[in-house]
Coordinates of C-alpha atoms and ligand atoms in Angstrom, one line a residue:
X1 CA 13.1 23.3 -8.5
X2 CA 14.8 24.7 -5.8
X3 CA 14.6 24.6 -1.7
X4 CA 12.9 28.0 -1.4
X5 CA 10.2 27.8 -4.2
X6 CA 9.3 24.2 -3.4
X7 CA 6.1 25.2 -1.6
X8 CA 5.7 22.9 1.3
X9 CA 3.0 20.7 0.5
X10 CA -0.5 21.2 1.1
X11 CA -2.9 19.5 3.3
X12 CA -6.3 17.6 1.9
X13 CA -9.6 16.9 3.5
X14 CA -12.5 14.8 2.2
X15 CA -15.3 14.8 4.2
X16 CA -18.2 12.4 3.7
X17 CA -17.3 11.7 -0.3
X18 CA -19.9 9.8 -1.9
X19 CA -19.7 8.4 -5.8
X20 CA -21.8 6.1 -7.2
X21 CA -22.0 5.1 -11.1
X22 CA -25.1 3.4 -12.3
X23 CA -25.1 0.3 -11.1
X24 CA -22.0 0.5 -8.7
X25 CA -21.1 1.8 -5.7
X26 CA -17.8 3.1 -6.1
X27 CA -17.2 5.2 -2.7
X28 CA -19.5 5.0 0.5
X29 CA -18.8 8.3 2.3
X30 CA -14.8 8.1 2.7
X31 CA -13.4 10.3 5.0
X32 CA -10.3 11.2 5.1
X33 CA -7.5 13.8 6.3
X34 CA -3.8 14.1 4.9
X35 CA -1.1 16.1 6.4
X36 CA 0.8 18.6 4.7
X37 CA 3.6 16.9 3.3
X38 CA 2.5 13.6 4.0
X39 CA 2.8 10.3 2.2
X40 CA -0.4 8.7 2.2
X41 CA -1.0 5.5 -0.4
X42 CA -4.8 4.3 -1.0
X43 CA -4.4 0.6 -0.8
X44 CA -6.7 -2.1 -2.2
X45 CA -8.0 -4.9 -4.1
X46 CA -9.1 -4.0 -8.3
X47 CA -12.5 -2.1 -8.2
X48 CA -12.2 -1.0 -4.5
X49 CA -12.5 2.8 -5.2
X50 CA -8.8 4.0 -5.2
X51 CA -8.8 5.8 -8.6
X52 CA -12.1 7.5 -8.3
X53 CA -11.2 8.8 -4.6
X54 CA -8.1 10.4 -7.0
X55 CA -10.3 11.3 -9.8
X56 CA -12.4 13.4 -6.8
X57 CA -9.8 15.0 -5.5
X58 CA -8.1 16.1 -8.9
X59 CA -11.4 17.5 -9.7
X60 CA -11.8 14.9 -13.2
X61 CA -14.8 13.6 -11.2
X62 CA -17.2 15.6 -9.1
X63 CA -18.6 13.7 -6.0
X64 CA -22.5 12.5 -5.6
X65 CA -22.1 13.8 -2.0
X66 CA -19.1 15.5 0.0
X67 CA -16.7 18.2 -0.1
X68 CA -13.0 18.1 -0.5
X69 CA -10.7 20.8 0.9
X70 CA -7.0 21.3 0.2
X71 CA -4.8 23.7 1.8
X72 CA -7.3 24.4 3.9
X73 CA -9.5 26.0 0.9
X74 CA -12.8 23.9 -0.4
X75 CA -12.2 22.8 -3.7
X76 CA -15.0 20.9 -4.6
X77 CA -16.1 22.8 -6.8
X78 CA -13.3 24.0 -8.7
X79 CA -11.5 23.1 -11.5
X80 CA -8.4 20.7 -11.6
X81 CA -6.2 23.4 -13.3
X82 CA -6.9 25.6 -9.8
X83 CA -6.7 23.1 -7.0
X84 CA -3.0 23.2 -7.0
X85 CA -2.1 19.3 -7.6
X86 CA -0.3 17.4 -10.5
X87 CA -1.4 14.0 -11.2
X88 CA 1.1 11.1 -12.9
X89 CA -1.1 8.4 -14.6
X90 CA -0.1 5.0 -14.7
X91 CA 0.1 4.8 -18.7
X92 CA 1.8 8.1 -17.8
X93 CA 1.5 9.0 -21.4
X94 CA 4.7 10.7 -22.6
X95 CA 4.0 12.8 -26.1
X96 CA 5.7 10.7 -28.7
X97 CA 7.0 13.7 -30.8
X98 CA 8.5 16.0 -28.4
X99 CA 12.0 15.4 -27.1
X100 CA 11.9 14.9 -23.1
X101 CA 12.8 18.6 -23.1
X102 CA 9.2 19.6 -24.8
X103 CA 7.4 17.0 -22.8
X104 CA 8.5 18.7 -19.4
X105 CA 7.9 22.2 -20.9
X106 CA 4.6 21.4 -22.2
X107 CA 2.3 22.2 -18.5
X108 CA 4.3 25.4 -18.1
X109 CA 3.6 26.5 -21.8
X110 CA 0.0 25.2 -21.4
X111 CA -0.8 26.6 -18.0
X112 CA -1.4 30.1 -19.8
X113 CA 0.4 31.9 -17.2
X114 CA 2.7 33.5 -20.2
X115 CA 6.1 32.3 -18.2
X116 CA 9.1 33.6 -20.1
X117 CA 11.3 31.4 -22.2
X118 CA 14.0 31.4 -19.5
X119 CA 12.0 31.4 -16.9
X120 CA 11.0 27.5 -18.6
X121 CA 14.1 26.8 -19.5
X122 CA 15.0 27.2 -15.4
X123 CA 12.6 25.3 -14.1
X124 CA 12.8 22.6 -16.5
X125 CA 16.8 22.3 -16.1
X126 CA 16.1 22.6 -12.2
X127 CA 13.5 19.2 -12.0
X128 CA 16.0 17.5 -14.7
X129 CA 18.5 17.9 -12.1
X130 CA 16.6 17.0 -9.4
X131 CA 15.5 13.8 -11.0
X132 CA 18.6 12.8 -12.8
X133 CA 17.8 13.4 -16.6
X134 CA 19.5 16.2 -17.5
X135 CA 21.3 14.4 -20.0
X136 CA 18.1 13.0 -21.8
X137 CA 17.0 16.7 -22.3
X138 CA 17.3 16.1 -26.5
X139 CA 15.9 12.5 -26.7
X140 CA 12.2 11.2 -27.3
X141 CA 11.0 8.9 -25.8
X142 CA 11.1 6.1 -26.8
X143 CA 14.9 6.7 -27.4
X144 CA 15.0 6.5 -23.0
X145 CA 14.1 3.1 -21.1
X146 CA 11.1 2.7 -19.2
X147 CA 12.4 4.1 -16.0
X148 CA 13.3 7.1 -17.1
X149 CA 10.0 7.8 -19.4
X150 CA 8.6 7.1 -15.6
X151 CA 10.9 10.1 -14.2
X152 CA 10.1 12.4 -17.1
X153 CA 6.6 11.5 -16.2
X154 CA 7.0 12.6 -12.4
X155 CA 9.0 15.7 -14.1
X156 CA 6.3 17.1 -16.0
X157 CA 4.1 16.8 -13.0
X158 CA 7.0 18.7 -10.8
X159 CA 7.4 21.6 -12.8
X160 CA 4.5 23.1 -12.2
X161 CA 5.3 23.1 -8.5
X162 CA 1.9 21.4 -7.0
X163 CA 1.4 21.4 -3.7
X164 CA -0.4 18.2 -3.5
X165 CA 0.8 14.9 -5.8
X166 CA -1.4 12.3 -7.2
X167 CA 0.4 9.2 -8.4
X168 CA -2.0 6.3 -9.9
X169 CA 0.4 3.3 -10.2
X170 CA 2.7 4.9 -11.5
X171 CA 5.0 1.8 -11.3
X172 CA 3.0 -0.5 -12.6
X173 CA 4.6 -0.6 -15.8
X174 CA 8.2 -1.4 -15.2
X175 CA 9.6 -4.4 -14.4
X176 CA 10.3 -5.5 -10.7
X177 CA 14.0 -4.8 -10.7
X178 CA 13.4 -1.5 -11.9
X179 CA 10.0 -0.9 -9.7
X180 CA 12.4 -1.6 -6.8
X181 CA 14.9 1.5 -7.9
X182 CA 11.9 3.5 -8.9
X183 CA 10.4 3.0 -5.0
X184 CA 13.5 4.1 -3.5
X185 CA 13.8 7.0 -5.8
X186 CA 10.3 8.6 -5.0
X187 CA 10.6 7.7 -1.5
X188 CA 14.4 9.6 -1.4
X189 CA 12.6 12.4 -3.5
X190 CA 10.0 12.8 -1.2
X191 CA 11.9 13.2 2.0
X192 CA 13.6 15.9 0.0
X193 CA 10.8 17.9 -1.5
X194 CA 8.2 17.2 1.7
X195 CA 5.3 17.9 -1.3
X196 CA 2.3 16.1 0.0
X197 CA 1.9 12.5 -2.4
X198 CA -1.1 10.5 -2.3
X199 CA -0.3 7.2 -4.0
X200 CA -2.9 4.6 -5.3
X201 CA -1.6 1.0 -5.7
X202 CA -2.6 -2.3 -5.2
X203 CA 0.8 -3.7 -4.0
X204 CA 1.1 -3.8 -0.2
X205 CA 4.4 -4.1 -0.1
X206 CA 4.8 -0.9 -2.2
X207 CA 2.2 1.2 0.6
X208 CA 4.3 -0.5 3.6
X209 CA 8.0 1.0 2.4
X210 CA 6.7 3.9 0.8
X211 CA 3.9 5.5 2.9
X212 CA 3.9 7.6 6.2
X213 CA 0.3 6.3 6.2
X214 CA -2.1 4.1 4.2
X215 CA -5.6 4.0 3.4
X216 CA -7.3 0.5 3.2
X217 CA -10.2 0.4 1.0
X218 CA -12.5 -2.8 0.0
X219 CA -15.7 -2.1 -1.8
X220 CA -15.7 1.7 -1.7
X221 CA -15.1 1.6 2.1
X222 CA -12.4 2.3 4.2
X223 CA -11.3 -0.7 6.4
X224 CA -7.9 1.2 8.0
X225 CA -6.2 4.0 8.0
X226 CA -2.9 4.3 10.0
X227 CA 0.7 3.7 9.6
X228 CA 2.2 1.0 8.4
X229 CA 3.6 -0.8 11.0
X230 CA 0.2 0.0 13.0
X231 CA -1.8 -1.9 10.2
X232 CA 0.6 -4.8 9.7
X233 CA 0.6 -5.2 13.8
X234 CA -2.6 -4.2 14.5
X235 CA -4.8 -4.8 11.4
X236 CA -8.2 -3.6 12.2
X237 CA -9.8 -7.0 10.7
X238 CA -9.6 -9.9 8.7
X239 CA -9.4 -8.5 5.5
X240 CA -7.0 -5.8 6.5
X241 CA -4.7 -8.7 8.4
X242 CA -5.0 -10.9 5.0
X243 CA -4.1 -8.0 2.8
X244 CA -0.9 -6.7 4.4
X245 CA 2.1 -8.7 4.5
X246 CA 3.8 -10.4 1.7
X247 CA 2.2 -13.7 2.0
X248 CA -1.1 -14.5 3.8
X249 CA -1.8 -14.7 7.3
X250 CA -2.2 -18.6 8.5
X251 CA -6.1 -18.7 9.4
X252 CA -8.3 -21.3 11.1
X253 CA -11.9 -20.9 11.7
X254 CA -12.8 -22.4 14.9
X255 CA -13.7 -22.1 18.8
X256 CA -12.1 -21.8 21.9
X257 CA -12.8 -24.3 24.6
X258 CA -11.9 -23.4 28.0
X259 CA -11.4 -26.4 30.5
X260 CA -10.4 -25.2 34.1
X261 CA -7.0 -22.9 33.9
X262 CA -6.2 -24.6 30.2
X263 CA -7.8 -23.5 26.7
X264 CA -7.8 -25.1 23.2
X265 CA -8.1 -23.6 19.7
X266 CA -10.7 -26.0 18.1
X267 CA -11.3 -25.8 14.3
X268 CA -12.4 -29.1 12.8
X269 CA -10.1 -32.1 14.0
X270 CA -7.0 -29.4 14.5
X271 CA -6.7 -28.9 18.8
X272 CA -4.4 -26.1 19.4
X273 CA -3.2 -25.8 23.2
X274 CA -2.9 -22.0 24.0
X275 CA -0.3 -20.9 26.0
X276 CA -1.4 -20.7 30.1
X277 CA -2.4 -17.1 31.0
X278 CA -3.7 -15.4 28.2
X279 CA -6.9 -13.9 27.3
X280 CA -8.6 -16.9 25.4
X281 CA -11.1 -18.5 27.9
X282 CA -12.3 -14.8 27.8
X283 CA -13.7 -15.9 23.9
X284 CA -15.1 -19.4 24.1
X285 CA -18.4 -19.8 23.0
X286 CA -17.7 -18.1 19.8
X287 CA -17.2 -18.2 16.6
X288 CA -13.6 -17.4 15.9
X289 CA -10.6 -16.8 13.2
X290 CA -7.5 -17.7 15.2
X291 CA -4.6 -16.0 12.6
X292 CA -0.7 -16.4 12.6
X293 CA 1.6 -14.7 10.2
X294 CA 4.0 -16.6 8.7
X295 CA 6.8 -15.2 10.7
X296 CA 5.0 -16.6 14.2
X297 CA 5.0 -20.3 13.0
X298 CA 8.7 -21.8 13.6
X299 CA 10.4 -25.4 13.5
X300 CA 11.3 -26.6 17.1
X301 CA 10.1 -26.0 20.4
X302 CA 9.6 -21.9 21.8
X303 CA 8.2 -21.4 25.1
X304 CA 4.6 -19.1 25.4
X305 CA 4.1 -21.1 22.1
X306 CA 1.2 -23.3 20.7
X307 CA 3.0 -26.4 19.9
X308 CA 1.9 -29.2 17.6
X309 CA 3.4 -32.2 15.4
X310 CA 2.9 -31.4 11.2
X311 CA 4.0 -33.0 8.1
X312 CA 6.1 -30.9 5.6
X313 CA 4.6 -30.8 2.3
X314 CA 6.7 -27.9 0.6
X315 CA 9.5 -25.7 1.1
X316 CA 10.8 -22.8 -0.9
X317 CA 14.1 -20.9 -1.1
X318 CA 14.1 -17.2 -0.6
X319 CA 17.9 -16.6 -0.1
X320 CA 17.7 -15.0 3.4
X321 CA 15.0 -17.6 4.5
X322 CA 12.8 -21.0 3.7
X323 CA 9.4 -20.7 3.2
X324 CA 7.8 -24.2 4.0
X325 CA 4.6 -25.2 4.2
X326 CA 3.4 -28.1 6.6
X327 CA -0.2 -30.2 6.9
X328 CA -2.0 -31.3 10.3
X329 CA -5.3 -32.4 10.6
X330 CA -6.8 -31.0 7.5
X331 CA -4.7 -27.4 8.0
X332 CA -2.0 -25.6 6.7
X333 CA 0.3 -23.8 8.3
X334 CA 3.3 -21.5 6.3
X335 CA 6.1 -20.9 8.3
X336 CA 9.9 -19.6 8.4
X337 CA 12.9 -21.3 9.3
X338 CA 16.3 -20.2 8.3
X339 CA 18.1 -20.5 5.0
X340 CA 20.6 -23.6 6.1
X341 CA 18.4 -26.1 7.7
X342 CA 18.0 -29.2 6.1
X343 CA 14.0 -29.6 5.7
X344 CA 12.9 -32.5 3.5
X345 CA 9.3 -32.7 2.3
X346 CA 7.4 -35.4 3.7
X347 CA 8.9 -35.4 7.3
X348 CA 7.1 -34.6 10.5
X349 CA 8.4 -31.4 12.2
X350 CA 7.5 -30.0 15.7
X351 CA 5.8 -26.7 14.9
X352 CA 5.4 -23.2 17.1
X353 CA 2.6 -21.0 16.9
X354 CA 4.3 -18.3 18.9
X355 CA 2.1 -16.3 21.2
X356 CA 2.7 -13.4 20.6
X357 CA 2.3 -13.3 17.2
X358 CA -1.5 -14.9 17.6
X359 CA -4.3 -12.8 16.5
X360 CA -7.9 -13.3 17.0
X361 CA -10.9 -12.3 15.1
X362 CA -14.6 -12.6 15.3
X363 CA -15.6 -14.9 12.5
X364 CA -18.5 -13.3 11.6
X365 CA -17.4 -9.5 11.2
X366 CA -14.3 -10.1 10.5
X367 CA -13.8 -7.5 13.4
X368 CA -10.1 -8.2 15.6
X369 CA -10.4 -9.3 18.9
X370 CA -6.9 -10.0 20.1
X371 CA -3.6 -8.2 18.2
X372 CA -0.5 -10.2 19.0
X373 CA -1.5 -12.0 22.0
X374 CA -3.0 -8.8 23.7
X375 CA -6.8 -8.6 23.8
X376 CA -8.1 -5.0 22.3
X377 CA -9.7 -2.8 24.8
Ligands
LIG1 N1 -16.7 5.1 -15.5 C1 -17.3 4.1 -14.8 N2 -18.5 3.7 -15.0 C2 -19.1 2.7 -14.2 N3 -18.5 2.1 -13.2 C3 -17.2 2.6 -12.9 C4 -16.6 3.6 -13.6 N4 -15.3 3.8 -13.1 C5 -15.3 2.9 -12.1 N5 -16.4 2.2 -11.9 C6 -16.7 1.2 -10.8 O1 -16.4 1.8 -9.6 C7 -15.8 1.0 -8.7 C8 -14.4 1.6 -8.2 O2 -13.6 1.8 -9.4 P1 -12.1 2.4 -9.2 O3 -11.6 2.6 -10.6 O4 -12.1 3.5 -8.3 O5 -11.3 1.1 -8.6 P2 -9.8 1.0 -8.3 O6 -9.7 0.7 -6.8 O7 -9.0 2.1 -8.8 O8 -9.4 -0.4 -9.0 P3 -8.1 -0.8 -9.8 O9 -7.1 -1.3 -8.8 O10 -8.6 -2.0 -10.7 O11 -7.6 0.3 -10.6 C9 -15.6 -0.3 -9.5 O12 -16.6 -1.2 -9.1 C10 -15.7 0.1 -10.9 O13 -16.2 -1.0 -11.7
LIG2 MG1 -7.5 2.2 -10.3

């Protein structure tokens, strides 16, 4: 594949996509618009509509209600071998019997567009170069590791040139070492091909380094859809603010009670003193999730901070940092500290909630009130 017959990639609409199977609901009108050339990964728990939303658009699945448009052209009812996409599986299903030579071949000698023998040979050097498996051109494969049966697997899709990728977990198979390299691969190969790649995956982590822009489903509905650094700061709601980030969000169900200038966070026995000034007394009366990430709850004293005394019940190493977890009136808080403090389970430590790093929620919907100390319009 070279610079000038890499097409740039197409863009994609679905408009009001609908898909129900008898006695599920798998997609609840999902609307959604991809850039050319963008990254976009569909993000959520197991059963939450990412495949079939990639099944819809590769035309395997036809839509109860909806039409999907890519390149500006409406596809929805044509079939997958015209709409211009490759998808990789995530049992990406390698033929067995043909060297890695073959299985890259095979689309161009399927596709029934009667390319010439060099003209195959070309292409398929050209994406073997690209991808770094030139030299596995004569092995099968199960003679190749599973990182490179996961390239060959992204090769066959390349060399039909598809304006549009689909990639269903396609990591999900490798180990995490190698899912690591693998990430950093696609994401290097991307920025160099600028094909548009919509990426289904349940790992956050993966969506947050990979993607220009994720989609947040739950139940066949979309919760988010926005960059990642827009979702992780601003998560739309609970379930969006629990879902991103490597480990959970710190949540207490409570109320705020306002007295005079001060407020306090009130869930259960726990008080919380807010910082003076913010937006809190604005909230009392309801019923609230006050959340923290992990990062926002220190050891020590921090000014604009909501202090309290806890007990350390667990800590773990993570090289760069300590994870430790400490217990105050019935809740839990996870915090950070750094890697060379002494922390010894079972002492008291002063804690910070820092105040800019609170987030509110309404308890009921789930809906976010405040993002990072600053109440939403
Ligand atoms: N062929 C089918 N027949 C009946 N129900 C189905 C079928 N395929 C999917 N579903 C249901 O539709 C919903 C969405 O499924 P889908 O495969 O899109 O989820 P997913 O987000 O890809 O999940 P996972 O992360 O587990 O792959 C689920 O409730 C699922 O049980
Ligand atoms: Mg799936």
């Amino acid at each position: 594949m070279t610079a000038q017959d890499t097409p740039s990639g197409a863009g994609i609409e679905l408009r009001g996509i609908a898909k129900r199977y008898a006695e599920s609901v798998a997609l609840a009108g999902l609307d959604l618009r991809i850039e050319p050339g963008e990254f976009v990964s569909l993000l959520g728990p197991s059963g939450s509509g990412k495949t079939t939303t990639l099944h819809i658009l590769a035309g395997l699945l036809a839509p109860d209600a909806g039409r999907i448009l890519i390149g500006g052209r409406d596809v929805t009812d044509v079939s997958p071998d015209q709409r211009g996409i490759a998808m990789v599986f995530q049992n990406y299903a390698l033929y067995p019997h043909m060297t890695v030579e073959r299985n890259l071949a095979f689309p161009l000698r399927a596709s029934g567009r009667n390319l010439g023998t060099a003209e195959i040979s070309r292409r398929v050097a050209a994406v073997a170069e690209t991808l770094g498996i030139g030299h596995l051109l004569e092995r099968y494969p199960r003679e190749i590791s599973g990182g490179q049966q996961q390239r060959v697997a992204l090769g066959r899709a390349m060399v039909r040139d598809p304006g549009v990728f689909l990639l269903d977990e396609p990591l999900s198979n490798l180990d995490a070492r190698l899912r690591l390299r693998m990430r950093h691969d696609l994401k290097a190969l991307h920025l160099r091909l600028r094909s548009t790649i919509v990426y289904v995956t349940h790992d956050q982590s993966e969506a947050m380094s990979l993607s220009d822009r994720i989609a947040i489903y739950q139940s066949g509905l979309l919760q988010q859809y926005a960059t990642p650094m827009e979702i992780y700061r601003r998560p739309a709601n609970l379930f969006v603010a629990n879902f991103m980030g490597d480990r959970e969000m710190n949540i207490f169900e409570g109320e705020v009670i306002a007295d005079g200038a001060h407020q306090t966070f009130r869930a259960g026995t726990l008080r919380l003193a807010f910082p003076d000034g913010g937006p809190w007394a604005g909230f009392a009366g309801r019923k609230l999730a006050l959340g923290v990430r992990p990062e926002g709850v220190l050891l020590g004293a921090r000014p604009d901070a909501v202090a309290c005394q806890a007990r350390l019940r667990l800590v773990e190493h993570a090289g760069a940092e300590q994870i430790f977890f400490a217990e105050t009136d019935g809740a839990e808080f996870c915090g950070k500290a750094g890697p060379d403090l002494p922390l010894r389970p079972g002492e008291m430590v002063p804690l910070s909630l820092l105040g800019a790093e609170l987030y509110l929620f309404d308890a009921a919907s789930g809906q976010a009130l405040v993002h990072g100390g600053v109440p939403l319009p």
